[in-house]
Coordinates of C-alpha atoms in Angstrom, one line a residue:
M30 CA 109.1 116.5 92.8
F31 CA 110.7 118.1 89.7
R32 CA 114.3 118.9 90.7
S33 CA 117.5 119.9 89.0
F34 CA 120.5 118.5 90.8
R35 CA 124.2 117.8 90.4
T36 CA 125.4 114.3 89.9
N37 CA 127.9 114.7 92.8
P38 CA 87.3 109.2 105.5
L39 CA 88.4 109.3 109.5
L40 CA 90.3 106.4 111.0
G41 CA 90.2 104.7 107.6
A42 CA 92.7 102.1 106.5
H43 CA 96.1 103.1 105.1
P44 CA 98.2 101.3 102.6
Q45 CA 101.5 100.1 104.1
Y46 CA 103.3 103.1 102.5
G47 CA 101.7 106.5 102.1
Y48 CA 101.2 108.0 98.7
A49 CA 97.9 109.6 97.7
S50 CA 96.7 107.8 100.8
L51 CA 93.4 108.0 102.5
G52 CA 92.1 108.7 106.0
F53 CA 93.6 108.9 109.5
K54 CA 95.3 106.6 111.9
D55 CA 95.7 106.8 115.7
I56 CA 98.9 105.6 117.4
S57 CA 99.8 105.9 121.1
V58 CA 102.9 106.8 123.0
N59 CA 102.9 105.5 126.5
A60 CA 104.1 108.8 128.1
Q61 CA 105.6 108.1 131.5
K62 CA 106.0 111.6 132.7
Y63 CA 104.7 115.1 132.1
G64 CA 105.5 118.3 133.8
D65 CA 101.9 119.5 134.6
R66 CA 101.2 116.7 137.1
S67 CA 98.6 118.6 139.0
L68 CA 96.3 118.5 136.0
Y69 CA 95.9 114.7 136.5
T70 CA 95.6 114.3 140.3
S71 CA 91.8 114.4 140.2
S72 CA 91.6 110.9 138.7
L73 CA 93.8 109.4 141.4
K74 CA 93.0 108.3 144.9
R75 CA 93.5 111.0 147.5
S76 CA 96.5 110.4 149.7
P77 CA 96.6 111.2 153.5
S78 CA 97.7 114.6 154.6
N79 CA 101.1 113.4 155.7
P80 CA 101.8 110.3 153.5
S81 CA 104.7 108.0 154.3
P82 CA 107.6 107.7 151.9
S83 CA 106.2 104.3 150.7
K84 CA 102.8 105.9 150.1
E85 CA 104.4 108.7 148.1
K86 CA 106.2 106.2 145.9
D87 CA 102.9 104.4 145.4
L88 CA 101.3 107.7 144.4
E89 CA 104.1 108.4 142.0
K90 CA 103.6 105.0 140.3
D91 CA 99.8 105.5 140.1
L92 CA 100.4 108.9 138.6
E93 CA 102.8 107.6 136.0
S94 CA 100.4 104.8 135.2
N95 CA 97.6 107.3 134.8
L96 CA 99.7 109.4 132.4
E97 CA 100.8 106.2 130.5
N98 CA 97.2 105.5 129.7
N99 CA 96.1 109.0 128.9
V100 CA 98.8 110.7 126.8
H101 CA 99.0 109.7 123.1
C102 CA 100.8 110.8 119.9
N103 CA 98.1 110.5 117.2
L104 CA 98.6 110.7 113.5
I105 CA 95.5 112.8 112.7
Q106 CA 96.2 113.7 109.1
G107 CA 98.0 111.7 106.3
F108 CA 97.2 112.9 102.8
S109 CA 99.0 113.1 99.5
V110 CA 98.0 114.3 96.0
Q111 CA 100.0 113.6 92.9
K112 CA 101.0 116.2 90.4
A113 CA 98.2 117.2 88.1
G114 CA 98.2 115.0 85.0
N115 CA 99.8 112.1 86.8
N116 CA 98.3 108.9 88.2
P117 CA 98.4 108.3 92.0
T118 CA 100.9 105.5 91.5
E119 CA 103.3 108.1 90.0
C120 CA 103.3 110.2 93.1
E121 CA 106.9 110.4 94.4
D122 CA 106.0 111.7 97.8
I123 CA 106.4 108.6 100.1
W124 CA 105.8 108.4 103.8
H125 CA 105.8 105.6 106.4
F126 CA 105.2 105.5 110.1
A127 CA 105.1 102.9 112.9
K128 CA 105.2 102.6 116.7
C129 CA 108.3 100.6 117.6
N130 CA 109.4 100.0 121.2
A131 CA 109.3 103.2 123.1
R132 CA 108.9 105.7 120.2
V133 CA 106.6 106.7 117.4
S134 CA 108.5 107.1 114.1
I135 CA 107.4 108.8 110.9
A136 CA 109.4 109.7 107.8
L137 CA 108.6 111.5 104.6
S138 CA 110.6 111.6 101.4
D139 CA 110.1 113.4 98.1
G140 CA 111.8 111.7 95.1
A141 CA 113.6 113.9 92.6
T142 CA 111.7 113.3 89.3
E143 CA 114.7 113.7 87.0
S144 CA 116.6 110.8 88.6
S145 CA 115.8 107.2 87.8
F146 CA 113.9 105.2 90.4
A147 CA 113.3 108.2 92.5
R148 CA 110.1 106.9 93.9
E149 CA 111.7 103.5 94.8
W150 CA 114.6 105.3 96.5
A151 CA 112.2 107.5 98.5
K152 CA 110.4 104.4 99.7
E153 CA 113.7 102.7 100.7
L154 CA 114.7 105.8 102.7
V155 CA 111.5 106.0 104.8
T156 CA 111.2 102.3 105.2
A157 CA 114.8 101.8 106.3
F158 CA 114.5 104.6 108.8
V159 CA 111.2 103.8 110.4
D160 CA 111.7 100.0 110.5
R161 CA 115.4 100.0 111.3
P162 CA 116.7 97.4 113.7
C163 CA 119.6 99.4 115.2
P164 CA 119.0 101.5 118.4
W165 CA 117.7 105.0 117.8
Q166 CA 120.8 106.5 119.4
E167 CA 123.0 105.2 116.5
I168 CA 120.9 107.0 113.9
Y169 CA 121.5 110.4 115.4
G170 CA 125.1 109.7 116.2
C171 CA 126.2 109.0 112.6
A172 CA 124.2 109.0 109.4
A173 CA 126.5 106.2 107.9
N174 CA 125.0 103.7 110.4
W175 CA 121.7 103.9 108.5
L176 CA 122.6 105.1 105.0
L177 CA 125.7 103.1 104.1
P178 CA 124.0 99.7 104.2
L179 CA 121.0 101.1 102.4
Q180 CA 123.2 102.4 99.6
T181 CA 125.1 99.1 99.3
N182 CA 121.8 97.2 99.0
W183 CA 120.6 99.6 96.4
Q184 CA 123.6 99.0 94.2
Q185 CA 123.1 95.3 94.5
W186 CA 119.4 95.6 93.6
L187 CA 120.1 97.9 90.6
A188 CA 122.7 95.4 89.3
H189 CA 120.0 92.7 89.0
Q190 CA 117.5 94.9 87.1
N191 CA 117.0 94.1 83.4
L192 CA 117.4 97.6 81.9
S193 CA 118.2 98.9 78.4
W194 CA 121.6 100.4 77.9
F195 CA 120.1 103.9 78.1
A196 CA 118.1 103.3 81.2
K197 CA 121.1 101.6 82.8
R198 CA 123.3 104.6 82.0
K199 CA 120.8 107.0 83.6
A200 CA 120.2 104.8 86.6
G201 CA 124.0 104.7 87.1
S202 CA 123.9 108.4 87.8
G203 CA 122.0 107.6 91.0
A204 CA 118.6 108.2 92.5
F205 CA 117.9 111.2 94.7
A206 CA 115.3 112.4 97.3
T207 CA 114.7 114.7 100.2
F208 CA 114.2 113.3 103.6
L209 CA 112.4 114.3 106.8
S210 CA 111.8 112.3 110.0
L211 CA 110.2 112.8 113.4
E212 CA 110.3 110.5 116.4
V213 CA 108.4 111.1 119.6
F214 CA 109.5 109.2 122.7
T215 CA 107.6 108.2 125.8
N216 CA 108.7 111.2 127.9
L217 CA 107.4 113.5 125.1
S218 CA 110.9 114.4 123.9
W219 CA 111.3 114.4 120.2
K220 CA 114.0 114.4 117.5
S221 CA 113.9 115.2 113.8
L222 CA 116.3 114.8 110.9
A223 CA 116.1 116.6 107.5
V224 CA 117.9 116.8 104.2
G225 CA 116.3 119.1 101.6
D226 CA 113.1 121.2 101.6
S227 CA 110.5 118.9 103.1
C228 CA 109.7 120.7 106.4
L229 CA 108.6 120.1 109.9
F230 CA 106.4 122.8 111.6
I231 CA 105.7 122.5 115.3
V232 CA 102.5 124.5 116.3
R233 CA 101.7 125.3 119.9
D234 CA 98.5 127.1 120.8
R235 CA 98.0 127.8 117.1
L236 CA 101.3 129.7 116.9
L237 CA 104.4 128.5 115.0
H238 CA 106.8 127.2 117.6
K239 CA 109.5 125.8 115.3
S240 CA 110.2 125.5 111.6
F241 CA 112.8 123.0 110.4
P242 CA 115.0 122.9 108.4
L243 CA 113.9 126.0 106.4
Q244 CA 112.8 129.2 108.1
N245 CA 111.4 131.4 105.2
S246 CA 109.9 131.0 101.8
Q247 CA 113.0 132.5 100.1
E248 CA 115.0 129.4 100.9
F249 CA 113.1 127.2 98.5
S250 CA 114.7 126.6 95.1
N251 CA 115.0 124.0 92.3
C252 CA 118.2 122.7 93.8
P253 CA 117.6 121.5 97.3
K254 CA 119.9 119.2 99.2
L255 CA 119.2 115.6 98.4
I256 CA 120.2 112.1 99.6
G257 CA 121.6 110.1 96.8
T258 CA 122.3 106.4 96.2
H259 CA 126.0 107.1 95.4
G260 CA 127.0 109.7 97.9
Q261 CA 129.5 109.2 100.8
A262 CA 127.2 108.4 103.7
A263 CA 129.9 109.2 106.2
N264 CA 130.2 112.7 104.8
M265 CA 126.5 113.3 104.5
H266 CA 125.3 116.3 106.4
I267 CA 121.9 115.7 107.9
S268 CA 120.3 118.5 109.9
Q269 CA 119.1 117.6 113.4
I270 CA 116.7 119.3 115.9
Q271 CA 115.2 118.1 119.1
G272 CA 112.9 119.4 121.8
E273 CA 110.2 118.7 124.4
A274 CA 106.5 118.4 123.4
K275 CA 103.5 119.5 125.4
I276 CA 99.9 118.3 125.3
G277 CA 98.2 119.9 122.4
D278 CA 101.3 120.4 120.2
R279 CA 100.9 119.6 116.5
F280 CA 103.7 118.4 114.3
Y281 CA 103.1 119.1 110.6
L282 CA 105.4 117.3 108.1
T283 CA 105.0 118.6 104.5
T284 CA 106.7 118.4 101.2
D285 CA 108.0 121.6 99.6
A286 CA 104.8 122.8 97.9
I287 CA 102.8 123.1 101.1
A288 CA 105.8 124.0 103.2
C289 CA 106.5 127.1 101.0
W290 CA 102.8 128.0 101.1
I291 CA 102.8 127.8 105.0
L292 CA 105.8 130.1 105.3
K293 CA 104.4 132.6 102.8
Q294 CA 101.2 132.7 104.8
I295 CA 103.1 133.5 108.0
E296 CA 105.2 136.1 106.2
A297 CA 102.0 137.8 105.1
N298 CA 100.6 137.8 108.6
Q299 CA 98.1 135.2 107.7
D300 CA 97.1 132.1 109.8
P301 CA 97.6 128.8 107.9
W302 CA 96.8 126.6 110.8
V303 CA 93.1 127.2 110.8
K304 CA 92.8 126.1 107.2
L305 CA 95.0 123.0 107.8
E306 CA 92.9 122.0 110.8
E307 CA 89.8 122.0 108.6
I308 CA 91.1 119.3 106.3
D309 CA 89.5 116.1 107.4
S310 CA 89.6 113.8 104.4
Q311 CA 91.6 112.9 101.3
A312 CA 88.8 114.4 99.2
S313 CA 88.9 117.8 101.0
F314 CA 92.7 117.9 100.8
A315 CA 92.7 117.1 97.1
E316 CA 90.1 119.8 96.4
W317 CA 92.0 122.4 98.4
V318 CA 95.3 121.6 96.7
N319 CA 93.8 121.9 93.3
E320 CA 92.3 125.3 94.2
L321 CA 95.7 126.5 95.3
R322 CA 97.2 125.2 92.0
D323 CA 94.5 127.0 90.0
R324 CA 95.3 130.2 91.8
R325 CA 99.1 129.6 91.3
D326 CA 99.5 129.8 95.1
I327 CA 101.5 126.5 95.0
A328 CA 103.5 124.7 92.4
N329 CA 102.0 121.8 90.4
D330 CA 103.9 119.2 92.3
D331 CA 103.3 116.0 94.4
T332 CA 102.0 117.4 97.6
T333 CA 101.8 115.8 101.1
L334 CA 100.5 116.9 104.4
L335 CA 101.0 114.8 107.6
C336 CA 100.1 115.9 111.1
L337 CA 100.7 114.3 114.5
Q338 CA 99.3 115.7 117.7
I339 CA 100.1 115.1 121.4
Q340 CA 96.7 114.5 123.0
E341 CA 95.2 113.6 126.3
T342 CA 92.6 110.9 126.0
Y343 CA 90.8 108.3 128.1
A344 CA 90.1 106.0 125.1
A345 CA 91.4 102.5 125.1
P346 CA 95.0 102.1 123.7
M347 CA 95.4 101.4 120.0
P348 CA 97.1 98.2 118.8
Q349 CA 100.9 98.1 119.2
N350 CA 101.6 97.7 115.5
C351 CA 100.4 100.5 113.3
E352 CA 101.4 101.2 109.7
S353 CA 100.4 103.7 107.1

């Protein structure tokens, strides 16, 4: 991502961290409850006309067990393309996801090109968030619980790097990156954090349900909010949003180039979701992005598209540990 800033195939294998990554991955959320319970009663044993309280409790447990096996949060798209003229290893869009305890976590960060070690800082942000040991409640209560130790560790790491005087001076100004996260819990509630112009789009019945943190294409600029290695973590303003998912909902996480294109399509009364649903491989994503760049419909920038979907399935559960 070029920024100006102020100093203050399917089911393929992923690398551990996503950048110019290939394929899809499927991860499951053991959903315990869902509002439309009548949709699932056909697969359960029929109860007597007037069941006893104990029978009703047993039926409730059977129903929750049924839902637990059948409702999943699947990562169905995970693609990145580096800026034209760069190598894939130079891509500064970094993403990471995992299933940990009772949640599915995914995070996306876009490093600011003009800062030193932007790619490394973006990787630290997504890794620290997704793999954090502290309870999820602490993250949403205070950003310092997560960011302050990360910034401290970064300064210690930087001090041990063998850099020229010029590189050391530039690195001393800090590294910067946007940040976007999504976590889906077992009851299908979800939470998201954001700093900058990487965006979350929630699509329900092929209609935009929510856009976060930006709402229209005019909000994009060359000076988005960024998380830095030197900022005061306690004073960092991180936008938050939460909601309840339904079966069929799609969660798109994108960096700024695709996010701006999506909002422009909606503003022009076009439907971007049909096209996004058609992308089924890294090759087709790269081809589409290059076409958009050639038409100047998007900027020549590192470009990432991630998509999770809440799905009902009767397939066997995936392994507990899943990484990109």
